[in-house]
């Protein structure tokens, strides 16, 4: 479990980073909490790691008019401690403590988690539930992509070679919004067997397919349960069959439905 | 030094006053916490080479061709070797013992020669300047395989349609039958018969420090120094000597800090033998540190049993007989030198063990499979025996409508029945089941939580209470291994030396694995000699330094090693007094040692500081009588012999809540009452119990090595193999009954495995108690949410 040899660079400007990332065998390195294990296990062998943690301006949480803009380099730990997130993006605030363990939260970043697009991760589901907008840049341009369009498949996103995720914008929660985050793990901090990020009528399941799985459910719980049964076909994991996961998703649906948490 | 709050030691215990029974902190904790431990991977020697292994991707396959040329071309690669190459330096071994009648296993090589028998078996070795470079070279090795039919399932193996080893006519490694007679009659006459089949998943001990070895061959001396993360340095010295052809005393095995072992590091591993052989071949130091993925695929696994058990009892709740049929799958080889027959053998010895029935029949089949090998891991066989015994006992109690605590009280062997021979043939010196049960019920407020349970059920909250009485093998005599021909020492020794400044150096053959052995040796030595704790320095884990002994396993460190230290300490004290009497010119019977000082026995008046005595004995012996020689280094040994094992007993309880929607089990509380004889350090004993309980909970709820039907290990990493974590663990309340063994002066029995022995059974019974009103029941460990949901008919 030793990584194959690679070159390492830590640029201090976005322009320099984009120049380095022009190399097709280069990979961005953020918190390294997913990338480094994959190198050590020799699951990938990039020629060059471009450490983006020295880039200015990417580690900020900014409260704007309608949105909270979270820089890609904001760590899980900072999100966890942020009063702004707690106040304005309560769903995310509920989700963060479920992400891994303290040591990993100290280094792992929101940008890394979203760019990795693990279907069992918490943030992608929250981003879809909240209709977040992803801000993506390359050497020459910036573009904005909605969460639902960003996640394309298993560990697959809309990011193109040479691009970096710069920030994510989450809408500021209204008083009447309802947000519930629930997940089932056998040990705290593990990736979820199944989880649910609920924002008003948007129910997004994690661990339920190749990407966050969105359902729109209104009013009638019974109908919602039927909709879930018909529409959810989660892949089995080592310990849970598809049927078990579907059952558990139904349990979470009902629990979220019956939770009276409002956003503020 | 904080005084213990617990009772210091049992009345009548023949121990010196002093530190025995006190929770003194262990001396190595601070060093380890400051990161100053020395583990094998911390060692760097000049010309050090690193070895990694090419491991079979198949469960069973013939090696048709090995192609090393591309790997050999890589700069930094020192050599690439096949099984044949390594075999020239290391003879094969066979993991059998004479007292396990009929046990068989084929010869095993350090690196497989023609055939790989499990996914993960090493078939080639790459030696390079760095580990990373060696791993680069691994990717360049080409192997042509011919897949062979693999036997993955135990029952398929027993059926024997496909035979793993051509030299044998079946897949049975070992078979045992035991019968007191009268079992069928007892079942025929019984009011009540209950039966259940329990499945126990295969799991492993996950050490923080992975298996590690650095072998340094010195051609000039034809000697070998091995830095090894091991529990048994002398056993390994003997093995390296015999299989590498180096005289025994020219092999030195050094175990510095060891980061956990749990039985994982007491076996002969092919890759470790290969590392030593390669050092001899290449005449330079070679290091192998298993990475986490290799650890899961090659560290011994354990358990994997399917056991059918029947119990016969009367309407009044008297157990009449047990009938057991156990099947266990051990991988393709019986592990050398302890064999893989011992765990099943223990299940036969221990099933039904706490109870007073007289009829017992057992059948055991130990079969080969094409999965990683299994062998002795913490609490060998006990978790199986305890869980199936206690599971069937609960079922019987439920069937006659008796409270499970009451049912146990009726059947536990009475506290005044000792010495006692159990129908399996094992002998108990003195146990205290009833005292332990009473103390447990009091500690857990049994009646009250039963009432709460009833109240909560009305609200749809399903709590369960599970009990598990247990007996455990500790302080084994030579009957365990020695009589079977294994060169594994049942005796241990301790050398104590008074230093000129009045300090005492203790060298003991029992090793430290992180459990605090050195701490208790310091306590015992200080108490026996009469010095304060900070005067003691303990050295363990070096065959070149300590007396000969067995090391750490089978809960023997305190009971055997501790007794050797005590005897040695007493002898040193006597020698010191002898010298003092010469210096002071008084009769030695009038003297004693107290707080680093020779004192008058009668008045406690201070007579002579030990540092003054040391100065005279070492530097001015000319002032002593002409015919007198001071002896300030003494060695004593100890072997338990009166009983095959010094059995201990105890009882555990678990309180759980089952979420019947999700199948999740919440552990609310756990209790463990244990009788380990004299408690030397209450804090360490409790931590041994707690750590053991957590490993037992791992077996019950989390840990399983999952294999595909083709024999691929599916979850061999820390993300997918679930070790228990602190967040999910309940408070674990420990309490003690102290019945010292009379076989030794110290009176200590072992405690390292008790927690692991009882916890799985207690948790299983608690879950089944919670599920009982829903007519659901689980019997296959680990109890995953899915298994519980299936039992509930929810999926
Ligand atoms: C034991 C363990 C448990 C974990 N449990 C969880 C869990 O429960 N839930 C969970 O969500 N996560 C979990 N994680 C993953 C963790 O949250 C990671 O931190 C996260 O997935 C990746 O973030 P990172 O900053 O570490 O990214 P890195 O590991 O540095 O990068 C991950 C990938 O994203 C790319 N990348 C990173 N930043 C950018 C960017 N700004 N633009 C474009 N591409 C980028 C990298 O090139 C790489 O491909 C766990 C990790 C570990 C080790």
Short mmCIF file of C-alpha atoms in Angstrom, two decimals, chain A residues 1-5 40-42 101 184-190 193 238-245 247-248 251-252 255, chain B residues 131-132 135-136 291-293 659 661-662 664 701-702 704 706 714-715 718 720-723 725 728 784-786 789 794-795:
data_model
loop_
_atom_site.label_atom_id
_atom_site.label_comp_id
_atom_site.label_asym_id
_atom_site.label_seq_id
_atom_site.Cartn_x
_atom_site.Cartn_y
_atom_site.Cartn_z
CA UNK A 1 0.00 0.00 0.00
CA UNK A 2 2.53 2.56 -1.14
CA UNK A 3 1.55 5.04 -3.82
CA UNK A 4 3.34 4.82 -7.15
CA UNK A 5 5.71 7.70 -7.75
CA UNK A 40 -1.96 4.01 -1.92
CA UNK A 41 -4.16 1.17 -3.02
CA UNK A 42 -2.88 1.75 -6.54
CA UNK A 101 -14.72 11.12 11.54
CA UNK A 184 -28.46 4.67 8.60
CA UNK A 185 -24.93 3.49 9.31
CA UNK A 186 -23.89 0.59 11.46
CA UNK A 187 -21.02 2.65 12.83
CA UNK A 188 -21.08 6.39 13.13
CA UNK A 189 -19.02 7.98 10.37
CA UNK A 190 -19.32 5.17 7.85
CA UNK A 193 -26.38 2.11 3.92
CA UNK A 238 -21.92 -6.25 1.00
CA UNK A 239 -24.35 -6.48 3.88
CA UNK A 240 -27.70 -5.37 2.48
CA UNK A 241 -29.77 -6.64 -0.40
CA UNK A 242 -31.61 -4.24 -2.65
CA UNK A 243 -34.85 -5.22 -0.92
CA UNK A 244 -33.42 -4.40 2.52
CA UNK A 245 -32.23 -1.02 1.34
CA UNK A 247 -37.28 -1.20 3.05
CA UNK A 248 -34.89 1.02 5.00
CA UNK A 251 -38.47 3.72 7.06
CA UNK A 252 -36.44 6.91 6.59
CA UNK A 255 -39.46 9.15 9.82
CA UNK B 131 8.71 -1.01 -0.30
CA UNK B 132 7.26 1.29 -2.96
CA UNK B 135 5.29 -2.82 -5.16
CA UNK B 136 6.12 -1.28 -8.56
CA UNK B 291 -0.10 -3.80 4.80
CA UNK B 292 -3.72 -3.67 5.86
CA UNK B 293 -4.99 -5.44 2.74
CA UNK B 659 -35.20 -1.07 16.39
CA UNK B 661 -38.10 -1.09 11.74
CA UNK B 662 -34.43 -0.96 10.83
CA UNK B 664 -30.46 -2.00 14.26
CA UNK B 701 -22.69 -7.47 15.64
CA UNK B 702 -20.05 -6.34 13.21
CA UNK B 704 -17.17 -11.07 9.41
CA UNK B 706 -17.07 -12.28 3.71
CA UNK B 714 -14.97 -9.37 -0.40
CA UNK B 715 -14.37 -7.00 2.48
CA UNK B 718 -11.04 -1.22 7.07
CA UNK B 720 -15.85 -2.79 4.54
CA UNK B 721 -14.78 -5.04 7.43
CA UNK B 722 -16.48 -3.48 10.40
CA UNK B 723 -14.48 -3.45 13.59
CA UNK B 725 -15.85 1.46 17.28
CA UNK B 728 -21.33 2.27 19.34
CA UNK B 784 -26.62 -7.56 10.93
CA UNK B 785 -29.67 -5.34 10.51
CA UNK B 786 -30.64 -7.40 7.48
CA UNK B 789 -35.16 -7.71 9.59
CA UNK B 794 -39.81 -7.28 7.41
CA UNK B 795 -37.79 -8.02 4.28
#
